[in-house]
Coordinates of C-alpha atoms and ligand atoms in Angstrom, one line a residue:
M1 CA 147.0 -86.0 17.4
T2 CA 150.1 -87.5 15.7
E3 CA 150.0 -88.1 12.0
E4 CA 149.1 -91.6 11.0
R5 CA 152.1 -93.5 9.7
K6 CA 152.0 -95.5 6.5
W7 CA 154.4 -98.3 5.6
I8 CA 155.1 -100.5 2.6
V9 CA 157.0 -103.3 4.2
T10 CA 158.7 -105.7 1.8
S11 CA 161.0 -108.7 1.8
A12 CA 163.3 -109.7 -1.0
W13 CA 161.5 -111.9 -3.5
P14 CA 162.6 -115.5 -3.0
Y15 CA 163.7 -117.2 -6.2
I16 CA 161.2 -119.9 -7.0
N17 CA 163.7 -122.5 -7.7
A18 CA 164.7 -123.3 -4.1
V19 CA 163.1 -123.5 -0.7
P20 CA 164.6 -120.9 1.6
H21 CA 166.8 -122.0 4.5
L22 CA 166.9 -120.5 8.0
G23 CA 169.5 -118.0 6.9
N24 CA 167.4 -116.8 4.0
L25 CA 164.4 -116.5 6.3
I26 CA 166.0 -114.4 9.0
G27 CA 167.8 -112.2 6.5
S28 CA 164.6 -110.9 4.9
V29 CA 161.2 -112.6 5.3
L30 CA 161.1 -113.1 9.1
S31 CA 162.7 -109.8 9.9
A32 CA 160.2 -108.0 7.6
D33 CA 157.3 -109.9 9.3
I34 CA 158.4 -108.8 12.8
F35 CA 158.6 -105.2 11.7
A36 CA 155.2 -105.3 9.9
R37 CA 153.6 -106.8 12.9
Y38 CA 155.1 -104.2 15.2
C39 CA 153.9 -101.4 13.0
R40 CA 150.4 -102.9 13.0
L41 CA 150.4 -103.1 16.8
K42 CA 151.2 -99.4 16.8
D43 CA 148.1 -98.7 14.7
D44 CA 150.2 -97.7 11.7
K45 CA 148.8 -98.3 8.2
V46 CA 150.8 -101.2 6.8
V47 CA 150.9 -103.2 3.6
F48 CA 153.3 -106.1 3.6
V49 CA 154.1 -107.7 0.3
S50 CA 156.5 -110.0 -1.5
G51 CA 156.2 -112.9 -3.9
S52 CA 158.0 -115.6 -5.9
D53 CA 160.5 -114.4 -8.4
E54 CA 159.6 -116.8 -11.3
H55 CA 161.3 -115.7 -14.4
G56 CA 164.9 -115.8 -15.5
T57 CA 167.1 -118.5 -16.8
P58 CA 167.3 -120.8 -13.8
V59 CA 163.6 -121.6 -14.0
A60 CA 163.8 -122.1 -17.7
V61 CA 166.9 -124.4 -17.4
S62 CA 165.4 -126.4 -14.5
A63 CA 162.1 -126.9 -16.3
M64 CA 164.0 -128.1 -19.4
Q65 CA 166.0 -130.5 -17.3
K66 CA 162.8 -131.9 -15.7
N67 CA 161.1 -132.0 -19.0
I68 CA 158.2 -129.9 -17.9
T69 CA 157.1 -126.4 -18.8
P70 CA 158.2 -123.4 -16.8
E71 CA 154.5 -122.8 -16.0
E72 CA 154.2 -126.2 -14.4
L73 CA 157.3 -125.8 -12.4
I74 CA 156.5 -122.4 -11.0
K75 CA 152.9 -123.3 -10.2
K76 CA 153.9 -126.2 -8.0
N77 CA 156.8 -124.4 -6.3
H78 CA 154.9 -121.2 -5.7
K79 CA 152.2 -123.0 -3.9
Y80 CA 154.6 -125.0 -1.8
I81 CA 156.6 -121.9 -0.7
K82 CA 153.5 -119.8 -0.1
D83 CA 152.0 -122.5 2.1
L84 CA 155.3 -122.7 4.0
F85 CA 155.2 -119.0 4.8
E86 CA 151.7 -119.3 6.0
K87 CA 152.7 -122.1 8.3
W88 CA 155.6 -119.9 9.6
E89 CA 152.9 -117.2 10.4
I90 CA 154.5 -114.7 8.0
S91 CA 151.8 -112.1 7.9
Y92 CA 151.9 -111.0 4.2
D93 CA 149.0 -108.9 3.0
N94 CA 149.9 -110.2 -0.5
Y95 CA 152.4 -112.9 -1.3
T96 CA 152.1 -113.0 -5.0
E97 CA 154.3 -114.1 -8.0
T98 CA 155.9 -112.3 -10.9
H99 CA 154.2 -114.5 -13.5
N100 CA 150.8 -112.8 -13.2
D101 CA 148.8 -110.5 -15.4
I102 CA 148.9 -107.4 -13.3
H103 CA 152.6 -107.6 -12.9
F104 CA 153.1 -108.2 -16.7
K105 CA 151.0 -105.1 -17.6
F106 CA 152.6 -103.0 -14.9
V107 CA 156.1 -103.8 -16.0
Q108 CA 155.3 -103.3 -19.7
D109 CA 153.6 -99.9 -19.1
F110 CA 156.5 -98.9 -16.9
F111 CA 159.2 -99.6 -19.5
K112 CA 157.1 -98.0 -22.2
R113 CA 157.0 -94.8 -20.1
I114 CA 160.8 -95.0 -19.4
E115 CA 161.4 -95.4 -23.2
E116 CA 159.1 -92.4 -23.9
N117 CA 161.1 -90.4 -21.4
G118 CA 164.2 -91.1 -23.4
Y119 CA 166.0 -93.5 -21.0
I120 CA 166.1 -96.5 -23.3
F121 CA 168.5 -96.9 -26.3
V122 CA 169.2 -99.8 -28.6
K123 CA 172.7 -101.3 -29.2
E124 CA 173.8 -104.3 -31.1
E125 CA 176.0 -106.7 -29.2
V126 CA 177.7 -110.0 -29.7
V127 CA 175.8 -112.8 -28.1
L128 CA 176.2 -116.6 -28.0
Y129 CA 173.9 -119.1 -29.8
C130 CA 173.7 -122.8 -29.3
K131 CA 173.4 -124.4 -32.7
N132 CA 172.5 -127.7 -31.1
C133 CA 169.5 -126.4 -29.1
N134 CA 168.7 -123.5 -31.4
L135 CA 168.8 -121.2 -28.4
Y136 CA 170.4 -118.0 -27.4
L137 CA 172.5 -118.4 -24.3
P138 CA 172.2 -115.5 -21.9
D139 CA 172.9 -115.5 -18.2
R140 CA 172.7 -119.0 -16.8
F141 CA 172.1 -120.8 -20.0
I142 CA 175.9 -120.7 -20.5
E143 CA 178.7 -121.8 -18.2
G144 CA 182.5 -121.7 -18.5
K145 CA 185.6 -120.3 -16.7
C146 CA 185.8 -116.9 -15.2
P147 CA 188.2 -114.6 -17.1
F148 CA 189.3 -113.0 -13.9
C149 CA 189.8 -115.8 -11.4
G150 CA 189.5 -118.9 -13.5
G151 CA 186.7 -120.3 -11.3
K152 CA 183.6 -121.9 -12.6
A153 CA 181.3 -119.1 -13.8
R154 CA 177.9 -118.6 -15.4
G155 CA 177.0 -116.1 -18.1
D156 CA 175.9 -113.4 -15.6
Q157 CA 178.2 -113.9 -12.7
C158 CA 181.2 -115.7 -11.3
D159 CA 180.3 -117.4 -8.0
E160 CA 183.9 -117.7 -7.0
C161 CA 185.0 -114.1 -7.2
G162 CA 181.5 -112.5 -7.4
R163 CA 182.2 -110.4 -10.5
L164 CA 179.3 -109.6 -12.8
L165 CA 180.0 -111.0 -16.3
K166 CA 178.7 -111.1 -19.8
P167 CA 178.4 -114.5 -21.5
I168 CA 181.0 -113.5 -24.2
Q169 CA 183.6 -112.9 -21.5
L170 CA 183.6 -116.6 -20.4
I171 CA 186.4 -118.9 -21.3
D172 CA 185.8 -122.4 -22.5
Y173 CA 182.1 -121.9 -22.4
Y174 CA 179.5 -124.6 -23.1
C175 CA 175.7 -124.7 -23.4
K176 CA 174.1 -125.4 -20.0
S177 CA 171.2 -127.4 -21.4
C178 CA 173.0 -129.7 -23.8
G179 CA 176.5 -129.5 -22.4
K180 CA 178.0 -129.1 -25.9
K181 CA 180.3 -126.5 -27.3
N182 CA 178.5 -126.1 -30.6
I183 CA 178.1 -122.4 -30.1
E184 CA 178.4 -119.5 -32.4
E185 CA 178.9 -115.8 -31.8
T186 CA 176.2 -113.8 -33.4
K187 CA 174.8 -110.3 -33.2
S188 CA 171.6 -109.3 -31.5
K189 CA 170.0 -106.0 -30.7
H190 CA 169.4 -105.1 -27.1
W191 CA 167.6 -102.4 -25.3
Y192 CA 169.6 -100.5 -22.7
M193 CA 168.7 -98.4 -19.7
D194 CA 170.6 -95.1 -19.7
F195 CA 171.8 -95.1 -16.2
P196 CA 174.6 -92.6 -16.8
R197 CA 171.9 -89.9 -17.3
L198 CA 170.6 -90.6 -13.8
E199 CA 174.0 -90.4 -12.0
E200 CA 173.5 -87.0 -10.4
K201 CA 170.0 -87.8 -9.2
L202 CA 171.1 -91.1 -7.7
R203 CA 174.1 -89.5 -6.0
D204 CA 171.8 -87.0 -4.3
F205 CA 169.4 -89.6 -3.4
I206 CA 172.1 -91.7 -1.6
E207 CA 173.6 -88.7 0.1
N208 CA 170.3 -87.3 1.4
G209 CA 168.8 -90.6 2.4
T210 CA 168.7 -92.0 5.9
F211 CA 170.6 -95.2 5.0
T212 CA 173.2 -96.7 7.2
P213 CA 176.8 -95.5 6.6
N214 CA 177.7 -99.0 5.4
A215 CA 175.0 -99.0 2.7
I216 CA 175.9 -95.4 1.7
N217 CA 179.6 -96.5 1.3
I218 CA 178.7 -99.5 -0.8
C219 CA 176.6 -97.3 -3.1
K220 CA 179.2 -94.5 -3.3
N221 CA 181.8 -97.1 -4.3
F222 CA 179.6 -98.4 -7.0
I223 CA 178.8 -94.9 -8.4
K224 CA 182.4 -93.7 -8.2
D225 CA 183.5 -94.8 -11.7
G226 CA 180.1 -94.0 -13.2
I227 CA 177.0 -96.2 -13.5
P228 CA 177.2 -98.2 -16.7
A229 CA 174.2 -98.5 -19.0
R230 CA 172.6 -101.9 -18.6
A231 CA 170.8 -104.1 -21.1
V232 CA 167.2 -104.6 -19.9
T233 CA 166.3 -107.2 -22.5
R234 CA 167.2 -110.8 -23.0
D235 CA 166.9 -113.3 -25.8
L236 CA 164.6 -115.7 -24.0
E237 CA 161.0 -117.0 -24.3
W238 CA 160.4 -117.3 -20.6
G239 CA 159.7 -113.9 -19.0
I240 CA 157.8 -110.7 -19.6
P241 CA 157.8 -109.8 -23.3
A242 CA 159.8 -106.5 -23.9
P243 CA 157.3 -103.8 -24.9
F244 CA 159.7 -102.0 -27.3
E245 CA 159.2 -101.6 -31.0
G246 CA 161.2 -104.3 -32.8
A247 CA 162.0 -106.3 -29.7
D248 CA 160.1 -109.4 -30.7
N249 CA 161.2 -112.6 -29.0
K250 CA 162.9 -110.7 -26.2
V251 CA 161.9 -110.5 -22.6
I252 CA 162.7 -108.0 -19.8
Y253 CA 165.7 -109.1 -17.8
V254 CA 164.5 -110.7 -14.6
W255 CA 166.3 -108.4 -12.3
F256 CA 164.7 -105.4 -13.8
E257 CA 161.1 -106.7 -13.5
A258 CA 161.3 -108.5 -10.1
V259 CA 162.1 -105.2 -8.3
L260 CA 159.0 -103.7 -9.9
G261 CA 157.1 -106.4 -8.2
Y262 CA 157.2 -104.3 -5.0
I263 CA 155.0 -101.9 -6.7
S264 CA 152.8 -104.2 -8.7
A265 CA 152.2 -106.4 -5.7
V266 CA 150.6 -103.5 -3.8
K267 CA 148.6 -102.7 -6.9
E268 CA 147.3 -106.2 -7.1
W269 CA 146.5 -106.2 -3.4
A270 CA 144.5 -103.0 -3.8
L271 CA 142.6 -104.2 -6.8
K272 CA 142.0 -107.8 -6.1
I273 CA 142.2 -108.3 -2.4
K274 CA 140.9 -104.9 -1.1
D275 CA 138.9 -104.0 -4.1
D276 CA 139.9 -100.4 -3.6
E277 CA 142.4 -98.9 -6.2
T278 CA 142.9 -95.7 -4.1
L279 CA 144.9 -97.8 -1.7
F280 CA 147.6 -98.2 -4.3
H281 CA 147.9 -94.4 -4.6
Y282 CA 147.7 -94.1 -0.8
F283 CA 150.8 -96.3 -0.3
W284 CA 152.9 -95.7 -3.4
K285 CA 152.2 -92.1 -4.2
D286 CA 151.3 -90.3 -1.0
K287 CA 154.4 -88.5 0.0
D288 CA 154.1 -89.5 3.7
S289 CA 154.1 -93.2 2.9
K290 CA 157.4 -95.0 3.5
S291 CA 158.8 -98.2 2.0
V292 CA 161.2 -100.4 3.8
Y293 CA 163.1 -103.3 2.1
F294 CA 164.4 -106.3 4.1
I295 CA 167.1 -107.6 1.8
G296 CA 170.4 -109.5 1.9
K297 CA 173.5 -107.4 2.2
D298 CA 174.5 -108.5 -1.3
N299 CA 171.4 -106.8 -2.7
I300 CA 172.0 -103.2 -1.7
I301 CA 173.0 -101.9 -5.1
F302 CA 169.9 -103.2 -6.7
H303 CA 167.6 -101.6 -4.2
L304 CA 169.4 -98.3 -3.7
I305 CA 170.7 -97.6 -7.2
I306 CA 168.9 -99.7 -9.9
F307 CA 165.4 -99.6 -8.4
P308 CA 165.5 -95.8 -7.6
G309 CA 167.0 -95.2 -11.0
L310 CA 164.0 -96.9 -12.6
I311 CA 161.6 -94.9 -10.5
F312 CA 163.4 -91.6 -11.4
A313 CA 163.2 -92.4 -15.1
Y314 CA 159.5 -93.3 -14.7
N315 CA 158.5 -90.2 -12.7
E316 CA 160.0 -87.7 -15.0
G317 CA 157.3 -85.5 -16.4
L318 CA 154.6 -86.7 -14.0
P319 CA 152.7 -84.3 -11.8
E320 CA 153.8 -84.5 -8.2
N321 CA 150.9 -86.5 -6.9
E322 CA 151.3 -89.1 -9.6
K323 CA 155.0 -89.8 -8.9
L324 CA 156.0 -93.0 -7.2
N325 CA 157.9 -92.7 -4.0
L326 CA 161.6 -93.6 -3.7
P327 CA 162.7 -96.2 -1.2
F328 CA 162.7 -94.9 2.3
D329 CA 165.0 -97.4 3.9
I330 CA 166.5 -100.8 3.6
S331 CA 167.3 -103.2 6.4
T332 CA 170.0 -105.8 5.9
T333 CA 171.6 -108.3 8.2
E334 CA 174.9 -110.2 8.1
F335 CA 174.7 -113.9 7.4
L336 CA 173.4 -116.7 9.5
M337 CA 175.8 -119.7 9.1
Y338 CA 175.1 -123.3 10.0
E339 CA 177.4 -124.8 12.7
G340 CA 180.1 -122.4 11.7
G341 CA 179.9 -123.2 7.9
K342 CA 177.8 -122.5 4.9
F343 CA 174.3 -124.0 4.3
S344 CA 174.7 -126.6 1.6
K345 CA 171.8 -128.5 0.1
S346 CA 174.0 -131.0 -1.7
Q347 CA 176.1 -131.7 1.4
K348 CA 172.9 -131.8 3.5
R349 CA 174.3 -129.2 5.8
G350 CA 171.7 -126.8 7.3
I351 CA 168.0 -126.6 8.0
W352 CA 165.5 -125.5 5.4
I353 CA 162.2 -123.9 6.4
D354 CA 160.1 -126.9 5.5
E355 CA 162.3 -129.2 7.6
A356 CA 162.4 -126.9 10.5
I357 CA 158.6 -127.0 11.1
E358 CA 158.6 -130.7 11.0
I359 CA 160.9 -130.6 14.0
L360 CA 159.2 -127.9 16.1
P361 CA 156.3 -125.4 15.7
P362 CA 157.3 -122.1 14.1
D363 CA 157.3 -120.0 17.3
Y364 CA 160.3 -121.8 18.7
W365 CA 162.2 -121.1 15.5
R366 CA 161.1 -117.5 15.3
Y367 CA 162.2 -116.9 18.8
Y368 CA 165.6 -118.6 18.3
L369 CA 166.2 -116.8 15.0
I370 CA 165.4 -113.3 16.3
R371 CA 167.4 -114.1 19.5
N372 CA 170.4 -114.8 17.2
R373 CA 169.6 -112.4 14.4
P374 CA 173.0 -111.5 12.7
E375 CA 172.6 -107.7 13.3
L376 CA 176.3 -106.7 13.7
K377 CA 178.2 -109.7 12.6
D378 CA 177.6 -113.1 11.1
T379 CA 176.1 -115.6 13.6
S380 CA 175.8 -119.3 13.4
F381 CA 173.1 -121.8 14.1
Q382 CA 174.4 -124.1 16.8
W383 CA 172.2 -126.9 18.0
S384 CA 173.5 -126.5 21.6
E385 CA 172.5 -122.8 21.5
F386 CA 169.2 -123.7 20.0
E387 CA 168.5 -125.9 23.0
N388 CA 169.5 -123.1 25.4
S389 CA 167.2 -120.7 23.6
L390 CA 164.3 -123.1 23.9
G391 CA 165.0 -123.5 27.6
E392 CA 165.0 -119.8 28.1
L393 CA 161.7 -119.4 26.3
N394 CA 160.2 -122.1 28.5
D395 CA 161.8 -121.2 31.8
I396 CA 161.8 -117.4 31.7
I397 CA 158.7 -116.6 29.7
G398 CA 156.5 -119.7 29.7
N399 CA 156.9 -120.5 33.4
F400 CA 156.3 -116.9 34.5
V401 CA 152.9 -116.9 32.8
H402 CA 152.0 -120.3 34.0
R403 CA 153.0 -119.9 37.7
I404 CA 151.3 -116.6 38.1
L405 CA 148.0 -117.7 36.5
T406 CA 148.0 -121.0 38.4
F407 CA 148.6 -119.2 41.7
T408 CA 145.8 -116.8 40.9
K409 CA 143.4 -119.6 40.1
K410 CA 144.2 -121.4 43.3
N411 CA 144.0 -118.4 45.7
F412 CA 141.8 -115.9 44.0
N413 CA 139.3 -118.1 42.2
S414 CA 140.7 -117.2 38.8
T415 CA 139.9 -113.5 39.3
V416 CA 142.4 -110.7 38.8
P417 CA 142.8 -109.3 42.4
E418 CA 142.4 -105.7 43.5
P419 CA 145.8 -104.1 44.2
G420 CA 146.6 -102.5 47.6
A421 CA 149.2 -99.9 48.4
Y422 CA 152.5 -100.3 46.6
D423 CA 155.7 -100.8 48.5
D424 CA 159.2 -100.0 47.3
L425 CA 159.7 -103.3 45.5
D426 CA 156.4 -102.8 43.7
E427 CA 157.3 -99.3 42.6
N428 CA 160.7 -100.5 41.4
L429 CA 159.0 -103.1 39.2
I430 CA 156.6 -100.5 37.8
S431 CA 159.4 -98.1 36.9
R432 CA 161.4 -100.9 35.4
I433 CA 158.4 -101.9 33.3
N434 CA 158.0 -98.4 32.0
K435 CA 161.7 -98.0 31.2
S436 CA 161.8 -101.3 29.3
I437 CA 158.7 -100.4 27.3
Q438 CA 160.3 -97.2 26.1
K439 CA 163.6 -98.9 25.3
I440 CA 161.9 -101.8 23.4
E441 CA 159.9 -99.4 21.4
S442 CA 162.9 -97.5 20.2
L443 CA 164.7 -100.7 19.4
Y444 CA 161.8 -101.9 17.3
E445 CA 161.7 -98.5 15.6
E446 CA 165.4 -98.9 14.7
I447 CA 164.7 -102.5 13.5
K448 CA 167.2 -103.8 16.1
L449 CA 165.1 -106.8 16.6
K450 CA 167.6 -108.9 18.4
S451 CA 168.2 -106.2 21.0
A452 CA 164.5 -105.6 21.4
L453 CA 163.9 -109.3 22.2
E454 CA 166.9 -109.3 24.6
E455 CA 165.3 -106.5 26.5
I456 CA 162.0 -108.3 26.6
V457 CA 163.6 -111.4 28.0
S458 CA 165.4 -109.3 30.6
L459 CA 162.1 -107.7 31.6
A460 CA 160.5 -111.2 32.0
R461 CA 163.5 -112.2 34.2
E462 CA 162.8 -109.2 36.3
G463 CA 159.2 -110.4 36.8
N464 CA 160.4 -113.8 37.9
K465 CA 162.8 -112.2 40.3
Y466 CA 160.2 -110.0 41.8
F467 CA 157.8 -112.9 42.3
N468 CA 160.5 -115.0 44.0
I469 CA 161.6 -112.2 46.3
K470 CA 158.0 -111.5 47.3
E471 CA 157.4 -115.2 48.1
P472 CA 153.6 -114.8 48.0
W473 CA 153.1 -118.4 49.0
H474 CA 154.3 -117.5 52.5
L475 CA 152.1 -114.5 52.7
I476 CA 148.8 -116.0 51.5
D477 CA 147.4 -116.8 55.0
E478 CA 148.6 -113.7 56.8
D479 CA 148.3 -110.9 54.2
K480 CA 146.0 -111.8 51.3
E481 CA 145.8 -108.1 50.2
K482 CA 149.6 -108.0 49.7
V483 CA 149.4 -111.2 47.6
G484 CA 146.7 -109.6 45.6
T485 CA 148.9 -106.6 44.8
I486 CA 151.7 -109.0 43.8
L487 CA 149.5 -111.0 41.4
Y488 CA 147.8 -107.9 40.1
L489 CA 151.2 -106.4 39.0
C490 CA 152.5 -109.7 37.7
I491 CA 149.3 -110.2 35.6
Q492 CA 149.8 -106.7 34.1
L493 CA 153.4 -107.7 33.3
I494 CA 152.2 -110.8 31.6
Y495 CA 149.9 -108.8 29.4
I496 CA 152.6 -106.2 28.6
L497 CA 155.1 -109.0 27.8
S498 CA 152.6 -110.6 25.5
I499 CA 152.2 -107.4 23.5
L500 CA 155.9 -106.8 23.3
L501 CA 156.4 -110.4 22.2
C502 CA 153.5 -110.4 19.7
P503 CA 155.6 -109.7 16.6
V504 CA 158.1 -112.5 17.5
I505 CA 155.9 -115.4 18.7
P506 CA 152.4 -114.6 17.5
N507 CA 150.9 -118.0 18.1
S508 CA 152.0 -118.2 21.7
V509 CA 150.8 -114.7 22.3
K510 CA 147.4 -115.7 21.0
K511 CA 147.3 -118.3 23.8
I512 CA 148.3 -115.8 26.4
F513 CA 145.6 -113.4 25.3
S514 CA 143.0 -116.2 25.6
L515 CA 144.3 -117.2 29.0
L516 CA 143.7 -113.5 30.1
N517 CA 140.3 -113.6 28.4
R518 CA 141.4 -110.9 25.9
S519 CA 141.2 -113.0 22.7
E520 CA 138.8 -110.5 21.0
D521 CA 141.2 -107.6 21.7
I522 CA 144.2 -109.0 19.8
G523 CA 145.4 -106.5 17.2
K524 CA 143.3 -103.6 18.7
H525 CA 145.4 -100.6 19.8
N526 CA 147.5 -103.0 21.7
W527 CA 150.6 -100.9 21.8
N528 CA 148.7 -98.0 23.3
E529 CA 147.6 -100.3 26.1
L530 CA 151.2 -100.6 27.3
N531 CA 151.0 -97.3 29.0
D532 CA 148.3 -98.2 31.5
F533 CA 147.6 -101.4 33.3
A534 CA 144.9 -102.7 31.0
I535 CA 143.8 -105.9 32.9
Q536 CA 141.1 -104.8 35.3
P537 CA 140.6 -106.2 38.8
G538 CA 137.7 -108.6 38.8
N539 CA 138.4 -109.9 35.3
K540 CA 138.3 -113.6 35.0
I541 CA 141.2 -115.6 33.7
N542 CA 141.2 -119.0 32.2
K543 CA 142.9 -122.2 33.3
S544 CA 146.5 -122.1 32.4
T545 CA 148.4 -124.9 30.7
P546 CA 152.1 -124.6 30.0
L547 CA 152.8 -122.5 26.9
F548 CA 155.9 -124.3 25.8
K549 CA 157.5 -127.6 26.1
K550 CA 161.0 -128.2 27.1
Y551 CA 162.9 -130.2 24.5
K552 CA 166.1 -132.3 24.9
L553 CA 168.8 -131.8 22.3
K554 CA 169.0 -135.5 21.6
E555 CA 165.3 -135.6 20.8
L556 CA 165.5 -132.8 18.3
M557 CA 168.7 -134.1 16.6
K558 CA 167.0 -137.4 16.1
K559 CA 164.1 -135.8 14.3
Y560 CA 166.6 -133.7 12.2
K561 CA 168.6 -136.8 11.2
K562 CA 165.5 -138.6 10.2
I563 CA 164.4 -135.8 7.9
K564 CA 167.9 -135.6 6.4
E565 CA 167.9 -139.3 5.6
K566 CA 164.6 -138.9 3.8
D567 CA 165.8 -136.0 1.8
N568 CA 167.2 -137.3 -1.5
S569 CA 166.7 -134.2 -3.6
Ligands
LIG601 ZN1 185.8 -115.2 -11.0
LIG602 ZN1 172.7 -126.5 -26.3

């Protein structure tokens, strides 16, 4: 018997301040969902977590501008986004938020331990203070010009050239909340993470990992000149209070606590949802358990340097079976653009995930997005391609299911026929099915989701072709047994396709399972069933109705325009 596989599947934590658009969704959340669903079909043990990233200055700034508390803001937004992911059939085991007790305690204990292990030191630095607002101005509380490119920049980063900045480096800076320049330079103590001490360990970790050459290069470039120590505290009220002696009125920098959410979310799931704390140990400390992170390509350093660095510092001095596992792998994509350009909320360019499901049910979008997943290069959402994709889903997959089942109902009284002897064409189809299953399995394993779906569609095409060449409608009077064989094989193929498609279009697959009278079997060892023809002769099937609708581009565009006219945010 093969060893049971265990996975922690995670997607980047969406920042609570904005609804994700289609590009955000395919880059992390949806891809992670497909992989988690695939692993479950294989009978692997899976916990799939993520949550809203709720701290940091953007939330504090935005709440201040709306004249509400940050708590009120996040409560509303978290519920909205969580509901959306449910509507999109994202199969999280725990979609949580960083503003919760378990996460707070976990983060504070974690940093206490790192401090005890000698990885935290204190340094005084020059910071900016708004005398008008009586507020320190870290990160996004302050804006000005970038000292490198002159572009508009915030206290933590320049969006134009992408450089990381400190507030004090900005030129012509002003307070983000009052817009004034009544700012003084003052000194403040901050707590730093001693990354230089971890350099060697991190270098080994990168070089011995199974990461893509691209990810390894990005990390090596980053490490090349040494990893700088980083301040883990901020002068803010909104966030997780720093647990260090003398660090009153300071919080942990949002980047350093949000990544720990991957760990605390599993802990919360084990404690609150499963009521079994051993599951936390099982997934995070058992050495066979593997964690995979579906993240944007601009997020690699944080997941392969900063996060493992924190774990190394935490693990030091712990017995082997208490150590947290290091990340096993990351999966990144290139970018999905919108009609050749960037998504832009202010210019009303693009489709956000709440808008999308007002236009069409999620399976259509899931199918399209995976079909166009930017795996090797940037791809672009094009309405015309979207229409083609929907046509393909209907014509190749939907129609195959519908015509086979309708033909079976009419000629075999809704009963799966007994197969007779196979001829060459039958044998060819069977061998093609087996080859495709193997190929699709390895593509899913490598998280090449676009290619996996491509092969599934190609297999469905093969099924259509087989049925057309066989022309059973001409044979039904003279050779019913032969027709029985054709339908028997096609029904097996429908079931096989539905299992292969299950991660991508789960709702439609549920319908196919119910048409085949297999509703109660969904999620039960389904991947193993691919190897034998699981639908027995004599089984009843249900009356088929078309799985998908065919949509005209004009119709969809009309809905889209209406939504955009409504949107005044
Ligand atoms: Zn710049
Ligand atoms: Zn101010």
